Short mmCIF file of N, CA, C and O in Angstrom, two decimals:
data_model
loop_
_atom_site.label_atom_id
_atom_site.label_comp_id
_atom_site.label_asym_id
_atom_site.label_seq_id
_atom_site.Cartn_x
_atom_site.Cartn_y
_atom_site.Cartn_z
N UNK A 74 -109.65 40.02 180.30
CA UNK A 74 -110.20 39.57 179.02
C UNK A 74 -110.32 38.05 178.97
O UNK A 74 -111.29 37.53 178.47
N UNK A 75 -109.32 37.34 179.52
CA UNK A 75 -109.37 35.88 179.52
C UNK A 75 -110.55 35.33 180.28
O UNK A 75 -111.21 34.38 179.86
N UNK A 76 -110.85 35.96 181.41
CA UNK A 76 -112.01 35.54 182.21
C UNK A 76 -113.29 35.75 181.43
O UNK A 76 -114.20 34.93 181.46
N UNK A 77 -113.37 36.88 180.75
CA UNK A 77 -114.56 37.21 179.98
C UNK A 77 -114.78 36.20 178.85
O UNK A 77 -115.90 35.76 178.60
N UNK A 78 -113.71 35.82 178.19
CA UNK A 78 -113.82 34.85 177.09
C UNK A 78 -114.21 33.47 177.59
O UNK A 78 -114.84 32.71 176.87
N UNK A 79 -113.83 33.12 178.82
CA UNK A 79 -114.15 31.81 179.37
C UNK A 79 -115.54 31.79 179.99
O UNK A 79 -116.07 30.72 180.25
N UNK A 80 -116.12 32.96 180.22
CA UNK A 80 -117.39 33.03 180.95
C UNK A 80 -118.51 32.28 180.25
O UNK A 80 -119.29 31.59 180.90
N UNK A 81 -118.65 32.38 178.95
CA UNK A 81 -119.74 31.72 178.24
C UNK A 81 -119.41 30.30 177.76
O UNK A 81 -120.18 29.39 178.01
N UNK A 82 -118.30 30.10 177.05
CA UNK A 82 -118.09 28.76 176.47
C UNK A 82 -117.82 27.66 177.49
O UNK A 82 -118.29 26.53 177.30
N UNK A 83 -117.12 27.95 178.56
CA UNK A 83 -116.79 26.88 179.52
C UNK A 83 -118.04 26.37 180.23
O UNK A 83 -118.29 25.16 180.24
N UNK A 84 -118.87 27.23 180.82
CA UNK A 84 -120.11 26.72 181.41
C UNK A 84 -121.04 26.11 180.36
O UNK A 84 -121.76 25.15 180.64
N UNK A 85 -121.02 26.65 179.14
CA UNK A 85 -121.85 26.08 178.08
C UNK A 85 -121.42 24.67 177.72
O UNK A 85 -122.26 23.78 177.53
N UNK A 86 -120.12 24.45 177.64
CA UNK A 86 -119.60 23.11 177.37
C UNK A 86 -119.96 22.16 178.51
O UNK A 86 -120.33 21.01 178.28
N UNK A 87 -119.87 22.66 179.72
CA UNK A 87 -120.26 21.85 180.88
C UNK A 87 -121.75 21.50 180.78
O UNK A 87 -122.14 20.35 181.04
N UNK A 88 -122.58 22.46 180.40
CA UNK A 88 -124.02 22.21 180.27
C UNK A 88 -124.29 21.12 179.23
O UNK A 88 -125.18 20.28 179.43
N UNK A 89 -123.54 21.12 178.13
CA UNK A 89 -123.71 20.07 177.13
C UNK A 89 -123.41 18.69 177.72
O UNK A 89 -124.11 17.72 177.42
N UNK A 90 -122.37 18.62 178.56
CA UNK A 90 -122.04 17.34 179.19
C UNK A 90 -123.11 16.92 180.19
O UNK A 90 -123.41 15.74 180.34
N UNK A 91 -123.70 17.88 180.88
CA UNK A 91 -124.80 17.57 181.81
C UNK A 91 -125.99 17.03 181.03
O UNK A 91 -126.59 16.02 181.42
N UNK A 92 -126.34 17.68 179.94
CA UNK A 92 -127.47 17.22 179.12
C UNK A 92 -127.19 15.82 178.56
O UNK A 92 -128.07 14.94 178.58
N UNK A 93 -125.96 15.60 178.08
CA UNK A 93 -125.60 14.27 177.57
C UNK A 93 -125.72 13.23 178.68
O UNK A 93 -126.24 12.13 178.46
N UNK A 94 -125.27 13.57 179.89
CA UNK A 94 -125.39 12.65 181.02
C UNK A 94 -126.83 12.33 181.35
O UNK A 94 -127.17 11.19 181.67
N UNK A 95 -127.71 13.34 181.26
CA UNK A 95 -129.12 13.11 181.55
C UNK A 95 -129.75 12.18 180.51
O UNK A 95 -130.56 11.31 180.85
N UNK A 96 -129.38 12.36 179.26
CA UNK A 96 -129.89 11.48 178.19
C UNK A 96 -129.40 10.05 178.42
O UNK A 96 -130.18 9.09 178.34
N UNK A 97 -128.11 9.91 178.73
CA UNK A 97 -127.55 8.58 178.98
C UNK A 97 -128.23 7.93 180.18
O UNK A 97 -128.56 6.74 180.16
N UNK A 98 -128.46 8.71 181.25
CA UNK A 98 -129.14 8.16 182.42
C UNK A 98 -130.56 7.71 182.10
O UNK A 98 -131.02 6.68 182.61
N UNK A 99 -131.26 8.45 181.25
CA UNK A 99 -132.61 8.06 180.85
C UNK A 99 -132.58 6.73 180.09
O UNK A 99 -133.41 5.85 180.32
N UNK A 100 -131.62 6.59 179.19
CA UNK A 100 -131.50 5.35 178.42
C UNK A 100 -131.17 4.18 179.33
O UNK A 100 -131.78 3.10 179.25
N UNK A 101 -130.22 4.38 180.23
CA UNK A 101 -129.83 3.32 181.15
C UNK A 101 -130.96 2.97 182.10
O UNK A 101 -131.18 1.80 182.42
N UNK A 102 -131.71 3.98 182.54
CA UNK A 102 -132.85 3.72 183.41
C UNK A 102 -133.87 2.83 182.72
O UNK A 102 -134.42 1.90 183.32
N UNK A 103 -134.11 3.09 181.45
CA UNK A 103 -135.04 2.25 180.68
C UNK A 103 -134.52 0.82 180.59
O UNK A 103 -135.28 -0.14 180.75
N UNK A 104 -133.22 0.68 180.32
CA UNK A 104 -132.64 -0.65 180.20
C UNK A 104 -132.68 -1.40 181.53
O UNK A 104 -132.94 -2.60 181.57
N UNK A 105 -132.42 -0.71 182.63
CA UNK A 105 -132.42 -1.35 183.95
C UNK A 105 -133.84 -1.83 184.30
O UNK A 105 -134.02 -2.91 184.85
N UNK A 106 -134.84 -1.03 183.96
CA UNK A 106 -136.23 -1.44 184.22
C UNK A 106 -136.56 -2.72 183.46
O UNK A 106 -137.38 -3.51 183.90
N UNK A 107 -135.90 -2.90 182.31
CA UNK A 107 -136.11 -4.11 181.52
C UNK A 107 -135.18 -5.24 181.96
O UNK A 107 -135.22 -6.33 181.40
N UNK A 108 -134.32 -4.98 182.96
CA UNK A 108 -133.43 -6.01 183.48
C UNK A 108 -132.16 -6.21 182.67
O UNK A 108 -131.50 -7.24 182.78
N UNK A 109 -131.80 -5.24 181.85
CA UNK A 109 -130.61 -5.36 181.01
C UNK A 109 -129.55 -4.36 181.44
O UNK A 109 -129.85 -3.28 181.93
N UNK A 110 -128.29 -4.72 181.22
CA UNK A 110 -127.14 -3.81 181.38
C UNK A 110 -127.06 -3.17 182.76
O UNK A 110 -126.85 -1.96 182.88
N UNK A 111 -127.21 -3.96 183.80
CA UNK A 111 -127.19 -3.42 185.15
C UNK A 111 -125.84 -2.81 185.52
O UNK A 111 -125.77 -1.90 186.34
N UNK A 112 -124.74 -3.29 184.91
CA UNK A 112 -123.41 -2.77 185.23
C UNK A 112 -123.23 -1.33 184.76
O UNK A 112 -122.35 -0.63 185.23
N UNK A 113 -124.06 -0.87 183.86
CA UNK A 113 -123.94 0.50 183.36
C UNK A 113 -124.33 1.54 184.40
O UNK A 113 -123.95 2.70 184.29
N UNK A 114 -125.10 1.15 185.40
CA UNK A 114 -125.54 2.09 186.43
C UNK A 114 -124.32 2.69 187.14
O UNK A 114 -124.25 3.90 187.35
N UNK A 115 -123.37 1.86 187.51
CA UNK A 115 -122.17 2.35 188.17
C UNK A 115 -121.35 3.25 187.25
O UNK A 115 -120.83 4.29 187.68
N UNK A 116 -121.26 2.90 185.99
CA UNK A 116 -120.49 3.71 185.04
C UNK A 116 -121.11 5.10 184.88
O UNK A 116 -120.40 6.11 184.89
N UNK A 117 -122.42 5.17 184.74
CA UNK A 117 -123.05 6.49 184.58
C UNK A 117 -122.98 7.27 185.88
O UNK A 117 -122.87 8.51 185.87
N UNK A 118 -123.00 6.59 187.02
CA UNK A 118 -122.82 7.28 188.30
C UNK A 118 -121.43 7.90 188.41
O UNK A 118 -121.28 9.04 188.86
N UNK A 119 -120.43 7.16 187.97
CA UNK A 119 -119.07 7.70 187.95
C UNK A 119 -118.96 8.91 187.02
O UNK A 119 -118.33 9.92 187.35
N UNK A 120 -119.58 8.81 185.85
CA UNK A 120 -119.57 9.92 184.90
C UNK A 120 -120.24 11.15 185.52
O UNK A 120 -119.72 12.26 185.44
N UNK A 121 -121.38 10.96 186.16
CA UNK A 121 -122.12 12.07 186.74
C UNK A 121 -121.31 12.76 187.85
O UNK A 121 -121.27 13.98 187.92
N UNK A 122 -120.65 11.97 188.68
CA UNK A 122 -119.83 12.56 189.75
C UNK A 122 -118.62 13.29 189.16
O UNK A 122 -118.21 14.33 189.68
N UNK A 123 -118.05 12.77 188.09
CA UNK A 123 -116.94 13.45 187.42
C UNK A 123 -117.39 14.82 186.90
O UNK A 123 -116.71 15.83 187.08
N UNK A 124 -118.55 14.86 186.24
CA UNK A 124 -119.08 16.13 185.73
C UNK A 124 -119.33 17.10 186.88
O UNK A 124 -119.05 18.30 186.78
N UNK A 125 -119.82 16.59 188.01
CA UNK A 125 -120.06 17.42 189.18
C UNK A 125 -118.75 18.01 189.72
O UNK A 125 -118.68 19.21 190.02
N UNK A 126 -117.72 17.20 189.82
CA UNK A 126 -116.42 17.68 190.31
C UNK A 126 -115.83 18.71 189.35
O UNK A 126 -115.28 19.74 189.78
N UNK A 127 -115.97 18.47 188.05
CA UNK A 127 -115.48 19.43 187.07
C UNK A 127 -116.20 20.77 187.24
O UNK A 127 -115.59 21.84 187.18
N UNK A 128 -117.51 20.74 187.51
CA UNK A 128 -118.24 21.99 187.70
C UNK A 128 -117.74 22.74 188.93
O UNK A 128 -117.63 23.97 188.91
N UNK A 129 -117.44 22.04 189.99
CA UNK A 129 -116.91 22.70 191.19
C UNK A 129 -115.60 23.42 190.85
O UNK A 129 -115.39 24.56 191.26
N UNK A 130 -114.73 22.77 190.08
CA UNK A 130 -113.47 23.39 189.68
C UNK A 130 -113.74 24.60 188.77
O UNK A 130 -113.16 25.68 188.97
N UNK A 131 -114.62 24.44 187.79
CA UNK A 131 -114.94 25.54 186.88
C UNK A 131 -115.51 26.73 187.65
O UNK A 131 -115.09 27.87 187.47
N UNK A 132 -116.46 26.46 188.52
CA UNK A 132 -117.09 27.53 189.30
C UNK A 132 -116.05 28.27 190.13
O UNK A 132 -116.05 29.50 190.18
N UNK A 133 -115.17 27.50 190.76
CA UNK A 133 -114.14 28.13 191.59
C UNK A 133 -113.21 28.99 190.75
O UNK A 133 -112.91 30.13 191.12
N UNK A 134 -112.74 28.47 189.63
CA UNK A 134 -111.78 29.20 188.81
C UNK A 134 -112.37 30.44 188.14
O UNK A 134 -111.72 31.47 188.03
N UNK A 135 -113.60 30.34 187.68
CA UNK A 135 -114.19 31.44 186.92
C UNK A 135 -114.88 32.46 187.82
O UNK A 135 -114.78 33.66 187.59
N UNK A 136 -115.61 31.99 188.83
CA UNK A 136 -116.47 32.90 189.58
C UNK A 136 -115.94 33.29 190.96
O UNK A 136 -116.23 34.37 191.44
N UNK A 137 -115.19 32.42 191.62
CA UNK A 137 -114.78 32.71 192.99
C UNK A 137 -113.40 33.33 193.10
O UNK A 137 -113.17 34.17 193.96
N UNK A 138 -112.48 32.92 192.25
CA UNK A 138 -111.12 33.44 192.31
C UNK A 138 -111.05 34.73 191.48
O UNK A 138 -111.22 34.69 190.26
N UNK A 139 -110.82 35.82 192.13
CA UNK A 139 -110.75 37.11 191.45
C UNK A 139 -109.31 37.35 190.99
O UNK A 139 -108.38 37.09 191.74
N UNK A 140 -109.13 37.89 189.76
CA UNK A 140 -107.76 38.15 189.29
C UNK A 140 -107.10 39.30 190.05
O UNK A 140 -107.72 40.13 190.61
#
């Protein structure tokens, strides 16, 4: 039952963070093209890699490890 309850909300929450990251990257990309806030590129890269690592953990715990 616990796996079933985590099946929808956990990947959904992850998807919201991915969408937020894409929006932030679009904003930063616009600023970088204008020559502003170049230091933000590294910060958003770190955020994106963090979200990626979290997805690997989520995928492993929910889909690969059988109870």
